XYZ file of C-alpha atoms in Angstrom:
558
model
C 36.445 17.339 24.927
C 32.577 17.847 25.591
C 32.498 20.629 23.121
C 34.013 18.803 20.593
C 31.821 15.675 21.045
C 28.859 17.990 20.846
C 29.823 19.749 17.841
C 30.375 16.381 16.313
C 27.584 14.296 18.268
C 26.328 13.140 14.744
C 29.414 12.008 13.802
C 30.239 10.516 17.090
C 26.909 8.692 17.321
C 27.061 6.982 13.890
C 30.263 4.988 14.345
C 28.919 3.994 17.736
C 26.153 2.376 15.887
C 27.830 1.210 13.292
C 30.892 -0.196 16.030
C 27.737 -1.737 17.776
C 26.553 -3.296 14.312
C 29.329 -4.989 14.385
C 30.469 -5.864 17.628
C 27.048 -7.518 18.440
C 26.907 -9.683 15.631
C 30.774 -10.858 16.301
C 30.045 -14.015 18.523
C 27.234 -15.979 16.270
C 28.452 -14.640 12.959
C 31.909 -13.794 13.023
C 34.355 -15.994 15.482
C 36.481 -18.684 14.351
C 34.842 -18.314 10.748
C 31.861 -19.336 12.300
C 28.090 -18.523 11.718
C 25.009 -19.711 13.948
C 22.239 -20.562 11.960
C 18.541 -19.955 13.012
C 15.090 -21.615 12.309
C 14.585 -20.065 8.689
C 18.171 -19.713 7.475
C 17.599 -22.288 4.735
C 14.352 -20.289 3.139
C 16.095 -16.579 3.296
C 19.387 -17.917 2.331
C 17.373 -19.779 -0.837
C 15.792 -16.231 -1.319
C 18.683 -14.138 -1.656
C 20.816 -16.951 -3.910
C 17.461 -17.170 -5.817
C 16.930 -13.410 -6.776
C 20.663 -13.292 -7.601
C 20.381 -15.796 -10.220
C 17.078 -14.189 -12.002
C 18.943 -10.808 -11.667
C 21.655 -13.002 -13.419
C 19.702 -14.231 -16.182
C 18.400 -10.798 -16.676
C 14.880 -10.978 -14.791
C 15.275 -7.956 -12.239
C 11.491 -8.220 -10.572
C 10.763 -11.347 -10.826
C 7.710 -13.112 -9.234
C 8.637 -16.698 -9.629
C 11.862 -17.701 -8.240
C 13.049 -20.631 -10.534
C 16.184 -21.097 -7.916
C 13.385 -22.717 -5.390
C 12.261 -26.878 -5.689
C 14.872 -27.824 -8.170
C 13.757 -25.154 -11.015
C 10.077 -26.221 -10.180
C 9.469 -22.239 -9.325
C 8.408 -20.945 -6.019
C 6.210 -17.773 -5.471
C 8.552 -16.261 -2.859
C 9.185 -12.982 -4.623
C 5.500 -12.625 -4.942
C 4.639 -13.259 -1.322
C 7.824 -12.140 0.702
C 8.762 -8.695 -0.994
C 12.129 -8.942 -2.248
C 12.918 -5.294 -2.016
C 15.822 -5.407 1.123
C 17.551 -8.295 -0.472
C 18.266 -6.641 -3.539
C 21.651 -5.461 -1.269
C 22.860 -9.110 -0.612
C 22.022 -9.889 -3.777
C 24.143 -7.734 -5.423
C 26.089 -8.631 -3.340
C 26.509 -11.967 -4.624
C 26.433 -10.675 -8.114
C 29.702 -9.049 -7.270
C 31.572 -12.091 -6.183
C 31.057 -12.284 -2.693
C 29.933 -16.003 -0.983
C 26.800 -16.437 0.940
C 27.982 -16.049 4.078
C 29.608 -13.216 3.364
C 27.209 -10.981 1.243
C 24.401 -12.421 4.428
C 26.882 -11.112 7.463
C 27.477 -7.661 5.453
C 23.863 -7.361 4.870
C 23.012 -8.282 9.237
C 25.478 -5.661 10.019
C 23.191 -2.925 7.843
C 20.158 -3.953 9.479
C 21.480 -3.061 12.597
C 22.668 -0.260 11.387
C 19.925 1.239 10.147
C 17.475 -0.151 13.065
C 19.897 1.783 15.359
C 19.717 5.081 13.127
C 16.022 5.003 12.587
C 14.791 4.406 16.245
C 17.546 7.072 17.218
C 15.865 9.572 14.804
C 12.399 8.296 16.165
C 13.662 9.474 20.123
C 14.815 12.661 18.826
C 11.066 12.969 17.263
C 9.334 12.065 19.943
C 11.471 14.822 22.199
C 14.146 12.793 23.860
C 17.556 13.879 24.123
C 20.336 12.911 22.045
C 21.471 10.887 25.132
C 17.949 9.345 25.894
C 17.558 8.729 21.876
C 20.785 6.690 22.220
C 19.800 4.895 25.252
C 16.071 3.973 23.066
C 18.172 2.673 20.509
C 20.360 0.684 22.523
C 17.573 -0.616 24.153
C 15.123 -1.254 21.064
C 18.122 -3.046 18.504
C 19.919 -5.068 21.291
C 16.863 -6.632 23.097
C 16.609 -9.975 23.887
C 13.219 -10.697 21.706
C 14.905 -8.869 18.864
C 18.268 -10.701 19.043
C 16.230 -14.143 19.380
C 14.689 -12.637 16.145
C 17.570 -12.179 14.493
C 20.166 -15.287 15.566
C 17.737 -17.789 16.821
C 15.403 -17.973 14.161
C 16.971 -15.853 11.789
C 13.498 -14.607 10.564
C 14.994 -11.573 8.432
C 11.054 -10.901 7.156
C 9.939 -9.824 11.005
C 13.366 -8.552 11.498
C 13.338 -5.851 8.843
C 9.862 -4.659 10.076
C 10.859 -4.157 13.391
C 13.081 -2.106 12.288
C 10.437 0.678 11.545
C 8.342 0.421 14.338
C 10.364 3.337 16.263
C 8.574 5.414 13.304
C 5.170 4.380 13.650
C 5.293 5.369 17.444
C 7.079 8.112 16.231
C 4.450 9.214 14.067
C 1.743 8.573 16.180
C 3.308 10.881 19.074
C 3.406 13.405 16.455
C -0.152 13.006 15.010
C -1.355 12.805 18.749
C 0.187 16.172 19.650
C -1.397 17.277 16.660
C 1.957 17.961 14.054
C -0.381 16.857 11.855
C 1.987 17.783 8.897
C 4.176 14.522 9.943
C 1.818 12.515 8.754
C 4.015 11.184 5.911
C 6.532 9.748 8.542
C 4.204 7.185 9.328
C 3.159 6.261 5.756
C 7.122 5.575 5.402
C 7.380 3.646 8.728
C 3.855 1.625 7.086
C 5.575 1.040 3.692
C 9.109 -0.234 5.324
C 7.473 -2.715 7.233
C 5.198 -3.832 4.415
C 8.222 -4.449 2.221
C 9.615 -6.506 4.623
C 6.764 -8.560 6.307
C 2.815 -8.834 5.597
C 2.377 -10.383 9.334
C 4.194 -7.701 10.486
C 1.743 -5.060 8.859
C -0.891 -6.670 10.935
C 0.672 -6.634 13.944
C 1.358 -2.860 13.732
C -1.724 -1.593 12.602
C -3.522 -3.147 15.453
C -1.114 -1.582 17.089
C -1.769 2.071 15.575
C -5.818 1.161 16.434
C -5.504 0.365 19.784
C -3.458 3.241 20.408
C -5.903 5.890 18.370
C -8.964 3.685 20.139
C -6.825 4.626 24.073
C -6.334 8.167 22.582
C -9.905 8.915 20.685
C -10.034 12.417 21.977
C -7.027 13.762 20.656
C -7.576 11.572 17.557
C -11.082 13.095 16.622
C -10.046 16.173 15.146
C -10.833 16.625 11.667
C -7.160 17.448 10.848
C -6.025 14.566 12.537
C -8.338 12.568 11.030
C -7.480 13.570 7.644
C -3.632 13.457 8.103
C -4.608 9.692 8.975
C -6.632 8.964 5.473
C -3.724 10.525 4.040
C -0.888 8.284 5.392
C -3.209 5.178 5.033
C -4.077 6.060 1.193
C -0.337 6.722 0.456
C 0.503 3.612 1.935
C -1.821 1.126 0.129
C -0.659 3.195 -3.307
C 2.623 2.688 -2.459
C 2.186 -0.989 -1.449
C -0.087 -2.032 -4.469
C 2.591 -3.309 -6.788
C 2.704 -6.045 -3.661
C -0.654 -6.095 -1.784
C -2.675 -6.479 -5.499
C -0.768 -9.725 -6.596
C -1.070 -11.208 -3.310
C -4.603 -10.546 -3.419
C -5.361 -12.174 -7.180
C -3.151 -15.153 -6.386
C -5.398 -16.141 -3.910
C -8.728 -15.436 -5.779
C -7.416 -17.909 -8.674
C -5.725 -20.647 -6.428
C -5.898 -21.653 -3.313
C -2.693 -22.242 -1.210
C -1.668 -24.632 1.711
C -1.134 -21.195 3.848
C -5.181 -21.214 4.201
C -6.348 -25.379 3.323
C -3.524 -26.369 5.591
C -2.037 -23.707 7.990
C 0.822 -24.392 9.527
C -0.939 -24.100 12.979
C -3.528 -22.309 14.917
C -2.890 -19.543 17.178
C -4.424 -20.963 20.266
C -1.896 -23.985 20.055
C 1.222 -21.099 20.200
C 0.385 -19.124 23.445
C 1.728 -20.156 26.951
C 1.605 -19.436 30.343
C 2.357 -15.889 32.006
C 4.429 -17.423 34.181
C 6.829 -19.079 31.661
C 6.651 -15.943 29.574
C 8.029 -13.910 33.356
C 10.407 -17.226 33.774
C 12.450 -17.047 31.074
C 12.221 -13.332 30.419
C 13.891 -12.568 33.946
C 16.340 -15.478 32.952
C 17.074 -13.777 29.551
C 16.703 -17.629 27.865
C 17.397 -18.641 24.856
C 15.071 -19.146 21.982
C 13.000 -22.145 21.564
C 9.336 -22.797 20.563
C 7.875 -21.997 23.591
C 10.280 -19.489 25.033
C 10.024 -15.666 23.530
C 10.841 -13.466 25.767
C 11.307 -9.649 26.260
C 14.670 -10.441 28.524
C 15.448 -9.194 32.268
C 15.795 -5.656 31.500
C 12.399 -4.571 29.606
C 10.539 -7.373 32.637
C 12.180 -4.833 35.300
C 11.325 -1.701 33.431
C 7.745 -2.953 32.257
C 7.346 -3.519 36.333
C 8.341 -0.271 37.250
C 6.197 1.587 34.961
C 3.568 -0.751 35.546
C 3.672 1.242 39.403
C 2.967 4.191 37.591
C -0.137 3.408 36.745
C -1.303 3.998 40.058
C -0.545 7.551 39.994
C -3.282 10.143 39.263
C -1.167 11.968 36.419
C 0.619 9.232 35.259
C 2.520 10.136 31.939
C 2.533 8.059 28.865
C 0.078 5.611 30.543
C -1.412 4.423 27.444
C 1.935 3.690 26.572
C 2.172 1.396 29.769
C -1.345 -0.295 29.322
C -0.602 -1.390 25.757
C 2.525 -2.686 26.498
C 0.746 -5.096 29.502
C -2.176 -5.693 26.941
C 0.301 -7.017 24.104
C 2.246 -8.704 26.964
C -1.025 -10.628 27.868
C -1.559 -11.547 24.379
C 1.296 -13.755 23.926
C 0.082 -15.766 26.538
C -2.810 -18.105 27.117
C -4.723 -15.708 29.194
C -6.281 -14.036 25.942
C -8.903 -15.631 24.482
C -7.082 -16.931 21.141
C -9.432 -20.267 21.000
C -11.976 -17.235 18.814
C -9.726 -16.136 16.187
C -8.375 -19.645 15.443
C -10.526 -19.032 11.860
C -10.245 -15.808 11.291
C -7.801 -13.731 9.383
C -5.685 -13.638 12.480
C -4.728 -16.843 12.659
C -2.181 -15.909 9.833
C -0.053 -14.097 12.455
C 0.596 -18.031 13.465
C 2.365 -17.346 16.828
C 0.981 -14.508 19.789
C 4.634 -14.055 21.097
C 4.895 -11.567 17.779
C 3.443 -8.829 19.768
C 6.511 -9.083 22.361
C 8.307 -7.023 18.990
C 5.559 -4.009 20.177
C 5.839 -4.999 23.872
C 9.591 -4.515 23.464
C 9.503 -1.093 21.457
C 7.055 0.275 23.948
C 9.068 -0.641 27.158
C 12.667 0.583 25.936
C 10.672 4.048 24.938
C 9.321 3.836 28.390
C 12.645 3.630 29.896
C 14.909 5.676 27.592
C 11.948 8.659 28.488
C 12.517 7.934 31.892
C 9.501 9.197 33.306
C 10.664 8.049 37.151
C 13.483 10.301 37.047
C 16.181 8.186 37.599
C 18.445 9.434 34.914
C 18.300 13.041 36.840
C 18.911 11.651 39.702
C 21.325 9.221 39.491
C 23.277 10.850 36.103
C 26.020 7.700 36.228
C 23.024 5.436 35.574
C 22.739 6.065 31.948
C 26.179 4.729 31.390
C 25.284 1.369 33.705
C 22.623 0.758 31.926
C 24.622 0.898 28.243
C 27.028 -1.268 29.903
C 24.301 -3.683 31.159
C 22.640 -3.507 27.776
C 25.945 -4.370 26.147
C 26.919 -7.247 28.669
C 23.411 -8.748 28.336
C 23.963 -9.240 24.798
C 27.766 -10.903 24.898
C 25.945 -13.245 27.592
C 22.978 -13.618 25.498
C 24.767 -14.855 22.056
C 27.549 -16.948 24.287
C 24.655 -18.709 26.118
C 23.330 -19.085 22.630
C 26.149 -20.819 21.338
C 26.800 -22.805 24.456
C 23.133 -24.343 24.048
C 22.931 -24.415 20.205
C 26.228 -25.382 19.105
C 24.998 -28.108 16.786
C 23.456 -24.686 14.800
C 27.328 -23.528 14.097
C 28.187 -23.677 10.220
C 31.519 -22.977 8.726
C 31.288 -19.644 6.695
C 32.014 -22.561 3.550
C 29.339 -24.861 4.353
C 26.766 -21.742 4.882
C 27.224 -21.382 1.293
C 25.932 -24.614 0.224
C 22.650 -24.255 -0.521
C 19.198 -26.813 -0.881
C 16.680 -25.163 -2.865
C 13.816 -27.704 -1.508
C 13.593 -25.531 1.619
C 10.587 -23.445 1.060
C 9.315 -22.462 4.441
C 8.361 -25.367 7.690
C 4.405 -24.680 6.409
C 4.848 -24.831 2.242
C 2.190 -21.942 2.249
C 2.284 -20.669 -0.925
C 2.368 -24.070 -2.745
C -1.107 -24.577 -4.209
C -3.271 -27.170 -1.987
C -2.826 -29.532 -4.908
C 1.044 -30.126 -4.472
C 1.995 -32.991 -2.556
C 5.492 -31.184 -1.967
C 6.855 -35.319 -0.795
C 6.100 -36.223 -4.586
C 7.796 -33.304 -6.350
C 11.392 -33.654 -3.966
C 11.037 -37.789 -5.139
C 10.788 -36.148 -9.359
C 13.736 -33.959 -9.208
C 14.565 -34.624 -12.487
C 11.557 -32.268 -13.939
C 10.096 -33.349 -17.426
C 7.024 -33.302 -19.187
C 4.067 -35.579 -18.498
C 1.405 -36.373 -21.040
C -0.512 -39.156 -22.521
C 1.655 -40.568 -25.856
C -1.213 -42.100 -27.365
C -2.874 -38.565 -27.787
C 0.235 -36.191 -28.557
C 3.724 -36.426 -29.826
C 6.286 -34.313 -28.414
C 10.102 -33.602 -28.884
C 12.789 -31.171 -29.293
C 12.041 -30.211 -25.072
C 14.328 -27.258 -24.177
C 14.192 -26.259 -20.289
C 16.088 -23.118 -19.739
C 15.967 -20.940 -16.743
C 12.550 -19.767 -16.579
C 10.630 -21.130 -19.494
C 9.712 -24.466 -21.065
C 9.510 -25.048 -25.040
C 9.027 -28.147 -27.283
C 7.470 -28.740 -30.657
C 4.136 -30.972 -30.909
C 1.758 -33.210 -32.690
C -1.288 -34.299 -31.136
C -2.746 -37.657 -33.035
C -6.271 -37.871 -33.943
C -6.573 -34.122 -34.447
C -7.986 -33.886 -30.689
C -6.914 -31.808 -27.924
C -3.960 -32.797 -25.713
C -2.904 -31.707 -22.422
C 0.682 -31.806 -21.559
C 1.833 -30.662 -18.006
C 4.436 -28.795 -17.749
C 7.210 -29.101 -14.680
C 6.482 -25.572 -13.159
C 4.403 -25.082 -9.729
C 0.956 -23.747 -11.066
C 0.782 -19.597 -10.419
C -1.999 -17.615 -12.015
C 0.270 -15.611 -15.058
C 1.904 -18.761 -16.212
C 1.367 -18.515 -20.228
C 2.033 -20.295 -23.287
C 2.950 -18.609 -26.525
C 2.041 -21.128 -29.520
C 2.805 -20.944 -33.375
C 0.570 -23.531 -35.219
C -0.145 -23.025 -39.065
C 1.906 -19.961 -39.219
C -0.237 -18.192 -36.592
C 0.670 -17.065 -33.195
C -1.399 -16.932 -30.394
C -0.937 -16.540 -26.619
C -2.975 -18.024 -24.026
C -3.130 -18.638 -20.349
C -2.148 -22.089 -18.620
C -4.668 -23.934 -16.002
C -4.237 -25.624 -12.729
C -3.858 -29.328 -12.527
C -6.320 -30.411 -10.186
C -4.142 -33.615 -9.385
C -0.574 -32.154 -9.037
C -0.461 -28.901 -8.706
C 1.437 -28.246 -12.192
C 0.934 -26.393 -14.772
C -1.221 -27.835 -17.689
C -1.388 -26.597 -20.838
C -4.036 -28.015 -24.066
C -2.935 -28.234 -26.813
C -4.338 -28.984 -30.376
C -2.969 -29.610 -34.157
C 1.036 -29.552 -34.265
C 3.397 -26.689 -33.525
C 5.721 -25.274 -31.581
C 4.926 -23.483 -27.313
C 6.803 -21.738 -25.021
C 4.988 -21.819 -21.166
C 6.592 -18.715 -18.857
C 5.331 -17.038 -16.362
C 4.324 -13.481 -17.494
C 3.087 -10.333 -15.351
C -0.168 -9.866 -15.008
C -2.509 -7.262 -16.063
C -3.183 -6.513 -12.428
C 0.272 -6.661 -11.677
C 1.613 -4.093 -14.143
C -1.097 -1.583 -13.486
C -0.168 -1.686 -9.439
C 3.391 -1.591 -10.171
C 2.647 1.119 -12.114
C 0.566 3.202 -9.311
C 3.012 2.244 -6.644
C 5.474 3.787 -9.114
C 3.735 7.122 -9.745
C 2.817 7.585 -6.009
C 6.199 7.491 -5.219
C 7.339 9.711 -8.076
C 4.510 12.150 -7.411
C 4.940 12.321 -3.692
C 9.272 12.829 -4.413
C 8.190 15.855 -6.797
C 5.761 17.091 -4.268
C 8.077 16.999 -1.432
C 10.585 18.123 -3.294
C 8.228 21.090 -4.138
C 7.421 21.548 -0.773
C 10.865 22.513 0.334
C 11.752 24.509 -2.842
C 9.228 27.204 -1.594
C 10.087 27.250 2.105
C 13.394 27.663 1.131
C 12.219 30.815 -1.387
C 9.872 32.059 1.630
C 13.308 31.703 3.851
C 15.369 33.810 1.275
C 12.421 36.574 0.998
């Protein structure tokens, strides 16, 4: 039997995963036809039935999703990458409901967090049995699963699952495998096509670690495997970084005139962080927590800091340094206006906290694996009772969250997001949901207008203005820099670009003579030449990979 389940140990380890995938998500998502909504269900659910429809009507990148505010548009494919949804959206294009095409799609992040932070272990040099144990301990943690059921923030929940890689890669690049570097320009890219916060949060992670391991990190090979995995991933992440970046330099959004809140007002105390971590509580506001498991473990190896030769003590001190940072103990009154004040709440870094500790752990460093060989099976049984407990307690406490699979699947497309951020400062958000019905606004005494035809992402009508003056009509769309009008007056045809009302937010367009326009939202000049070197990085890099292993395999046969 132990040969067998070594000769097959890939085999055997991928439908425990994907057993686990399932099993843990049975209670909140599965039971009695019942699903436990979290804090940003409505937005992610809006996303995913919103890029379904565009795919519909035949717009397969889009950058506007006209699903969001009653047709109004909302810039969600522009700001939150759309990239991972594309599977539940298809999903839905199929035939499947909601809840269905959402439950499938949980059960493959899982899935693939287990795979890639069990491929990370093996990387870093643990055994198959240790790599398990880190991915037990990394997909089914408490802060994760509070992630994931409690606020159902799919955005952070997708880039945790490639953190595994970037401490991968940076054990790698540390012990001077320089040629890895491209593992952690993948980990980089998967996280920034899931979450922009996210990419913050690790790459002060990958600085602080370089900054605790500067002399093994100064070596000119090193250093230039670094450039290299930082260049590929801002090449591969321009068709999203670019866009972000000229949307704000031509309007300015709520997310910076109005943040949602300021960093210093989401930290707490250490000791209700170590409260309701050793009680494994369930997620509130003020209660993230690592869970009972990584508080014991981050206390053991805490000890071993006290030791002379301590292994993978930088490890240990940046997991207490992030741990102090979601507390009130660090200094967060400074950075209130600065650029970090966009990572809204310091209980984020428990997501590093937590990879750090179950690597800690699953490495086993004290020896207790060795010496007590039975203990690697208690703790996978802990692991998996903690999370049962965990989702029942969840249940027990949030009951009023539990939706019918059927009602999950109606939808409100006036949930945007708790903070509106990417609505320009302009929109008073309580006067668009009281003008649902969407129609043109200008001044009759100026311009006459008729034959208005809304469709699905554009806005036409023929017009006259009066006094052969200008006119400005607005036009029911949130304003977004690309928004365009194509006009035929006098048998000509020109094209020009759309402003900002200053009162509403909408888009306003001048007009003059009589005619005939049709306002969309086009892609940008910017945007098409960033798609297009995000496109031919990732060609070029699949051709020179693919190169790569063409002659080792030539140099093998010789």
């Amino acid at each position: 039997m132990k040969s067998w389940l070594n000769q097959h140990s890939r085999i055997v380890i991928f439908l425990s995963f994907l057993i686990l995938s399932i099993l843990s998500l049975y209670i909140v998502y599965l039971q009695n036809g019942h699903i436990m909504i979290g804090d940003d269900y409505h937005f992610h659910q809006n996303r995913i039935e919103g890029l379904a429809l565009s795919m519909k009507n035949g717009v397969l990148f889009p950058k506007i999703s006209y699903f969001f505010i009653g047709g109004y548009g909302y810039a969600s494919s522009l700001f939150y990458p759309d990239f991972y949804l594309y599977f539940p959206a298809v999903l839905r294009l199929l035939g499947l409901s909601l809840a269905n095409s959402f439950i499938i799609f949980a059960i493959g992040i899982n899935l693939g967090t287990f795979i890639v932070t069990y491929i990370s272990g093996r990387y870093m040099a643990l055994s198959k049995m240790k790599s398990w144990l880190f991915s037990l301990l990394y997909t089914l943690s408490i802060y994760r699963l509070q992630d994931f059921f409690n606020r159902q923030a799919l955005g952070e929940l997708l880039a945790m699952s490639f953190f595994p890689l970037i401490l991968a890669s940076l054990y790698l690049l540390k012990n001077g495998k320089t040629g890895r570097w491209l593992l952690l320009t993948i980990g980089m890219t998967g996280i920034g096509l899931a979450h922009f916060i996210s990419l913050e949060i690790a790459s002060i992670f990958i600085g602080l670690y370089i900054l605790l391991n500067l002399k093994k990190f100064l070596k000119k090979e090193i250093i230039v495997a670094i450039v290299k995995a930082s260049g590929g991933t801002m090449l591969l992440l321009a068709f999203y970084l670019v866009p972000i970046f000229e949307q704000m330099g031509h309007v300015t959004f709520q997310v910076t005139s109005k943040p949602l809140t300021l960093i210093s007002e989401r930290s707490y105390s250490l000791g209700e962080l170590l409260t309701n971590s050793f009680k494994n509580t369930v997620f509130h506001a003020s209660s993230a927590n690592i869970g009972v498991i990584l508080l014991l473990g981050l206390v053991l190896y805490t000890g071993m800091l006290f030791k002379r030769d301590a292994p993978n003590r930088t490890l240990i001190i940046l997991a207490l340094f992030f741990m102090l940072m979601t507390t009130n103990l660090f200094p967060w009154q400074l950075f209130d206006q600065t650029p970090l004040n966009t990572i809204q709440f310091p209980w984020r870094f428990l997501s590093i906290v937590t990879l750090l500790v179950a690597y800690l752990i699953a490495n086993d460093d004290l020896g207790l694996f060795k010496r007590y060989p039975s203990s690697q099976l208690v703790l996978a049984t802990v692991i998996l009772l903690g999370v049962g407990l965990y989702e029942k307690e969840s249940i027990d406490t949030e009951g009023k969250r539990l939706l019918s699979h059927r009602s999950y699947d109606q939808t409100n497309s006036y949930y945007i997001g708790a903070g509106h951020e990417y609505l320009p400062t302009e929109v008073d958000y309580e006067i668009i949901k009281k003008n649902k019905h969407r129609q043109l606004t200008y001044d009759s005494e100026k311009i006459e207008v008729k034959k208005v035809e809304m469709t699905f992402d554009s806005v036409a009508f023929d017009y006259q203005t009066k006094y052969t003056e200008k006119a400005t009509v607005t036009v029911p769309f949130i304003y977004y820099y690309g928004y365009q009008a194509k006009i035929i007056s006098n048998g000509k045809e020109k094209i020009i670009p759309t402003v900002l009302n200053k009162q509403t937010g909408l888009v306003d367009i001048a007009l003059a003579d009589k005619g005939s326009v049709v306002v969309s939202y086009r892609p940008t000049l910017a945007q098409k030449i960033s798609l297009g070197v995000s496109i031919s990085t990732l060609l070029l890099g699949s051709m020179w990979q693919g190169g790569k292993r063409v002659l080792v395999r030539l140099k093998l046969k010789k």
